[in-house]
PDB file of C-alpha atoms in Angstrom:
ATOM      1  CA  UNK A   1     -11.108  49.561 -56.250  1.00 45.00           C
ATOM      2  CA  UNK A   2     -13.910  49.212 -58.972  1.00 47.00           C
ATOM      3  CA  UNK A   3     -12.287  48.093 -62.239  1.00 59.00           C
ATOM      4  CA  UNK A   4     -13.410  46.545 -65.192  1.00 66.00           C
ATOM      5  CA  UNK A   5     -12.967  42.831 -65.539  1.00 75.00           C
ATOM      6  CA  UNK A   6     -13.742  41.775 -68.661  1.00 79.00           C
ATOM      7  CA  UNK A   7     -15.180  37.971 -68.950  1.00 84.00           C
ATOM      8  CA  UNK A   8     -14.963  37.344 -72.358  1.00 84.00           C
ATOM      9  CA  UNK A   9     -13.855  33.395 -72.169  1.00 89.00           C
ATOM     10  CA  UNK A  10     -13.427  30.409 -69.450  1.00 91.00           C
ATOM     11  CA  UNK A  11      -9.783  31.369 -69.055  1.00 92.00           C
ATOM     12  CA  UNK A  12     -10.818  34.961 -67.402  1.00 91.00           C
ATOM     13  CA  UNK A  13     -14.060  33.666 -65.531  1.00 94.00           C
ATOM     14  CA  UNK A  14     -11.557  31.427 -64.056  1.00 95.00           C
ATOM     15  CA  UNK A  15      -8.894  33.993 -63.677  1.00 95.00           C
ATOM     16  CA  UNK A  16     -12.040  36.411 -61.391  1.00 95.00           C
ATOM     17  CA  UNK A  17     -12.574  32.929 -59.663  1.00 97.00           C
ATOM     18  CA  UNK A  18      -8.642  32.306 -58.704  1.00 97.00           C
ATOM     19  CA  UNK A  19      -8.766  35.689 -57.955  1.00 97.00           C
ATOM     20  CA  UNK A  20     -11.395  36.070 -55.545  1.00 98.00           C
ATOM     21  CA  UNK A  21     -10.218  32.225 -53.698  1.00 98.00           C
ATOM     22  CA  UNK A  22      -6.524  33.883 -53.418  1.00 98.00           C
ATOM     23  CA  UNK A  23      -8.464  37.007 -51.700  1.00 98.00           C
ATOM     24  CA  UNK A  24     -10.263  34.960 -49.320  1.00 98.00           C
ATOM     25  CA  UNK A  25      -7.734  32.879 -48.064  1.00 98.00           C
ATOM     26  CA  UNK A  26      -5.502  36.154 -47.236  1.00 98.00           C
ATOM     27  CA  UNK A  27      -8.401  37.432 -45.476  1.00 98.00           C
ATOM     28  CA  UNK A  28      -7.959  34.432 -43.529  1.00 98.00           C
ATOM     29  CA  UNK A  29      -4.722  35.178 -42.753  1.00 98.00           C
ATOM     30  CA  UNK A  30      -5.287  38.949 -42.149  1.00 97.00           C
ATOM     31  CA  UNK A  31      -8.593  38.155 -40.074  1.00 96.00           C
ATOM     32  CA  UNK A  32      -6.792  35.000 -37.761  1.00 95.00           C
ATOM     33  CA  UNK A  33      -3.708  37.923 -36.659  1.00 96.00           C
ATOM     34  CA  UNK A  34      -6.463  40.759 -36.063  1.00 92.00           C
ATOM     35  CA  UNK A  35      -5.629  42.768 -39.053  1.00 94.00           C
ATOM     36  CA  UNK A  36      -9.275  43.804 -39.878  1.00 92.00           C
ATOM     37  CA  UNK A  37      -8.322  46.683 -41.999  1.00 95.00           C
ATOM     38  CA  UNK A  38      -6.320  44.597 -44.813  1.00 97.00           C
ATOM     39  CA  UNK A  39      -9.219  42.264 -44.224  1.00 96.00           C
ATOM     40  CA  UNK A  40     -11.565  45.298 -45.387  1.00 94.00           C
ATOM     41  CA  UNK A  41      -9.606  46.345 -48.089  1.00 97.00           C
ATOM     42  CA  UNK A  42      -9.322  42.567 -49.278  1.00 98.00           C
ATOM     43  CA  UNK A  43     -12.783  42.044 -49.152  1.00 96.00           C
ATOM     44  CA  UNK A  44     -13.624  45.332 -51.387  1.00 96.00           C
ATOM     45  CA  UNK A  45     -11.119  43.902 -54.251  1.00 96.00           C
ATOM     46  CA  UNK A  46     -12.865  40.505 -53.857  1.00 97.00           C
ATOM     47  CA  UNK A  47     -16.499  42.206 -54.120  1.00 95.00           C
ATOM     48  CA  UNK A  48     -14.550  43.667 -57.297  1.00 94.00           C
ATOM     49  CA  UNK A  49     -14.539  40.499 -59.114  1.00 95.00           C
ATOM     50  CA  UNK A  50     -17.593  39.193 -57.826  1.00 94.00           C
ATOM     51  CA  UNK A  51     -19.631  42.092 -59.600  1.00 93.00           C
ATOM     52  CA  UNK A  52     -17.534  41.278 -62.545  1.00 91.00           C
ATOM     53  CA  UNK A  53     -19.070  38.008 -62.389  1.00 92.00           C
ATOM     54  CA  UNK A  54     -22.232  39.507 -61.821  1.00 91.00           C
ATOM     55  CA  UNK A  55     -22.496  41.242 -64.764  1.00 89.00           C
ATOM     56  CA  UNK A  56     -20.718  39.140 -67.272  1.00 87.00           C
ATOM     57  CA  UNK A  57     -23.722  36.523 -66.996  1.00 79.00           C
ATOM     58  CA  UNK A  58     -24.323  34.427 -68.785  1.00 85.00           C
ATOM     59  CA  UNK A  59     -21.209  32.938 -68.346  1.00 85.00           C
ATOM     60  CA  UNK A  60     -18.842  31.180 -70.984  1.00 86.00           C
ATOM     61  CA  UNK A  61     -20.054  27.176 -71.871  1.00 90.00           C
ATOM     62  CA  UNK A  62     -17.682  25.407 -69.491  1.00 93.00           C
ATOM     63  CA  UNK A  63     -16.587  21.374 -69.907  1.00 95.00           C
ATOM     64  CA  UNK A  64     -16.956  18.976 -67.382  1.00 97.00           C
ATOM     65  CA  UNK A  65     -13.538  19.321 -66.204  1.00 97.00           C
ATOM     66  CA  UNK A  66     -13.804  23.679 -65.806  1.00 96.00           C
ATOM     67  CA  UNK A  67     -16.944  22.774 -64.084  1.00 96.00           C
ATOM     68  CA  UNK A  68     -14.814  20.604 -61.665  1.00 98.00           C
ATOM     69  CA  UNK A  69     -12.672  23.048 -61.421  1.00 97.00           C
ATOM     70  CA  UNK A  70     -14.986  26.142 -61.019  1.00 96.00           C
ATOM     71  CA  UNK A  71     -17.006  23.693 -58.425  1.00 98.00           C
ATOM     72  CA  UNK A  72     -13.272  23.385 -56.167  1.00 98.00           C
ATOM     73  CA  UNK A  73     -13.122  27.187 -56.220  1.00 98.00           C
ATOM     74  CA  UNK A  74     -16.505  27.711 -55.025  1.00 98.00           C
ATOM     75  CA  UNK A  75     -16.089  25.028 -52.467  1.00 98.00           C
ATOM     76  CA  UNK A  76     -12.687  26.833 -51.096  1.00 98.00           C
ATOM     77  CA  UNK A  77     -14.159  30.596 -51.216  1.00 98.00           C
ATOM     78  CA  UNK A  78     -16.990  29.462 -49.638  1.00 98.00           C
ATOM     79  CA  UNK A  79     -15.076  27.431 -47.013  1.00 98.00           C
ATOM     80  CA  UNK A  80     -12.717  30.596 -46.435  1.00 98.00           C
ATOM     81  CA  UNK A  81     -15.394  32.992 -46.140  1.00 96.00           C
ATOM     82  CA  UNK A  82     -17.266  31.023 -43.428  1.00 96.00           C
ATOM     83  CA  UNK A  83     -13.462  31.029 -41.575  1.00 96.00           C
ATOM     84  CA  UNK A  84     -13.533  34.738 -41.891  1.00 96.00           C
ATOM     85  CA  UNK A  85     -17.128  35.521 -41.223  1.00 92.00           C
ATOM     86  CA  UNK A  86     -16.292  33.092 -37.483  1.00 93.00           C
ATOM     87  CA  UNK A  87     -14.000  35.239 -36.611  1.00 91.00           C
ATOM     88  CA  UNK A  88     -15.604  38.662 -37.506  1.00 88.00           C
ATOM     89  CA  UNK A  89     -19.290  37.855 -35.820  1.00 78.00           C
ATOM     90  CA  UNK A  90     -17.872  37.397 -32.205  1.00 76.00           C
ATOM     91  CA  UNK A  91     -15.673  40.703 -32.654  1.00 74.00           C
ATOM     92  CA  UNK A  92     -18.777  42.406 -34.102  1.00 74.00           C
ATOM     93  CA  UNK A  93     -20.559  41.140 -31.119  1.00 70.00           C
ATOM     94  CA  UNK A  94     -18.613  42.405 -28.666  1.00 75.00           C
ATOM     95  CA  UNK A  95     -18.435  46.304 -30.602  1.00 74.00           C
ATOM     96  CA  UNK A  96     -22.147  46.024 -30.858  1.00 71.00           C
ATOM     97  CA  UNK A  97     -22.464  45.706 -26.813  1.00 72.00           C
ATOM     98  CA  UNK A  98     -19.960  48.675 -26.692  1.00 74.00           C
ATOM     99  CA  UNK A  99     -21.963  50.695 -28.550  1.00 82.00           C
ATOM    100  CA  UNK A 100     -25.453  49.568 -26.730  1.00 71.00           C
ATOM    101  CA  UNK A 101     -23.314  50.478 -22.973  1.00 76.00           C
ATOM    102  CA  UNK A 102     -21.915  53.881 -24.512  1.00 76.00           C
ATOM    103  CA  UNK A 103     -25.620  54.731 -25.728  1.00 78.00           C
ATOM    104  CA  UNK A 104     -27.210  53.906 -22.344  1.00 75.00           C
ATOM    105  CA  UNK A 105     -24.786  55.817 -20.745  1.00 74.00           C
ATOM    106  CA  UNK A 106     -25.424  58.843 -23.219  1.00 75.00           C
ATOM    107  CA  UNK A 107     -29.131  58.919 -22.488  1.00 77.00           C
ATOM    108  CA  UNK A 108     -28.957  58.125 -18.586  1.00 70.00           C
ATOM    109  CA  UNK A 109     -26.565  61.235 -18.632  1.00 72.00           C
ATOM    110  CA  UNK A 110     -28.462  63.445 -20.723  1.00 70.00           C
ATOM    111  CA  UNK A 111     -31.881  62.247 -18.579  1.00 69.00           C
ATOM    112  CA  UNK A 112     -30.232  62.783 -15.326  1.00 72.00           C
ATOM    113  CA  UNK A 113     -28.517  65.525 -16.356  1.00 67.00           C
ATOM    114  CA  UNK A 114     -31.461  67.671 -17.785  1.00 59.00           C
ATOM    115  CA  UNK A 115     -33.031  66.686 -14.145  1.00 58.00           C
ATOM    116  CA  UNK A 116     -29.813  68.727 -12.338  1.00 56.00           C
ATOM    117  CA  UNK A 117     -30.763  71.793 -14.121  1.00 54.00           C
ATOM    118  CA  UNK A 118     -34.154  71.625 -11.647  1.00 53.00           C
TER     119      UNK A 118
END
């Protein structure tokens, strides 16, 4: 879901920012009941507004108190995607060794096999 987000102001840089922090904490909530698939999907929106952000630089001239503000986001994205990344590692772990048994398996049976034919 690639759409333009237009920054033009500190009212929609913080609107990509709320944005991606409401994304991240339902990937929390997807991720802690298994639900890796809305946690994919979730993720691509997210990476959505984060290229916005990307490419709206330089961002608008914020006050002290959007910096605050923008500085709280940050802190609670961050903080979320850390929550989600903990519980995605140990399940990529674990599909990593799958993959590394199935693919010893697939060459001891093709190297034994091959010897058969003898």
């Amino acid at each position: 879901m690639h759409r333009h987000i237009p920054i033009k102001d500190s009212e929609s840089l913080f609107a990509c920012y709320e944005a991606i922090a409401r994304l991240t904490a339902e990937m929390v909530n997807a991720a802690e009941v298994g639900n890796w698939e809305i946690v994919s999907t979730l993720e691509s929106e997210s990476a959505a507004y984060v290229d916005a952000l990307r490419r709206s630089e330089p961002h608008p001239t914020l006050s002290r108190d959007d910096i605050e503000r923008k500085r709280t986001l940050l802190v609670r994205i961050l903080e979320d995607d850390a929550r989600v990344r903990a519980m995605v590692y140990p399940r990529l772990d674990r599909l990593q060794k799958r993959i590394d048994t199935a693919r010893r398996a697939n060459t001891a049976s093709h190297a034994y096999g091959s010897m058969a034919r003898y």
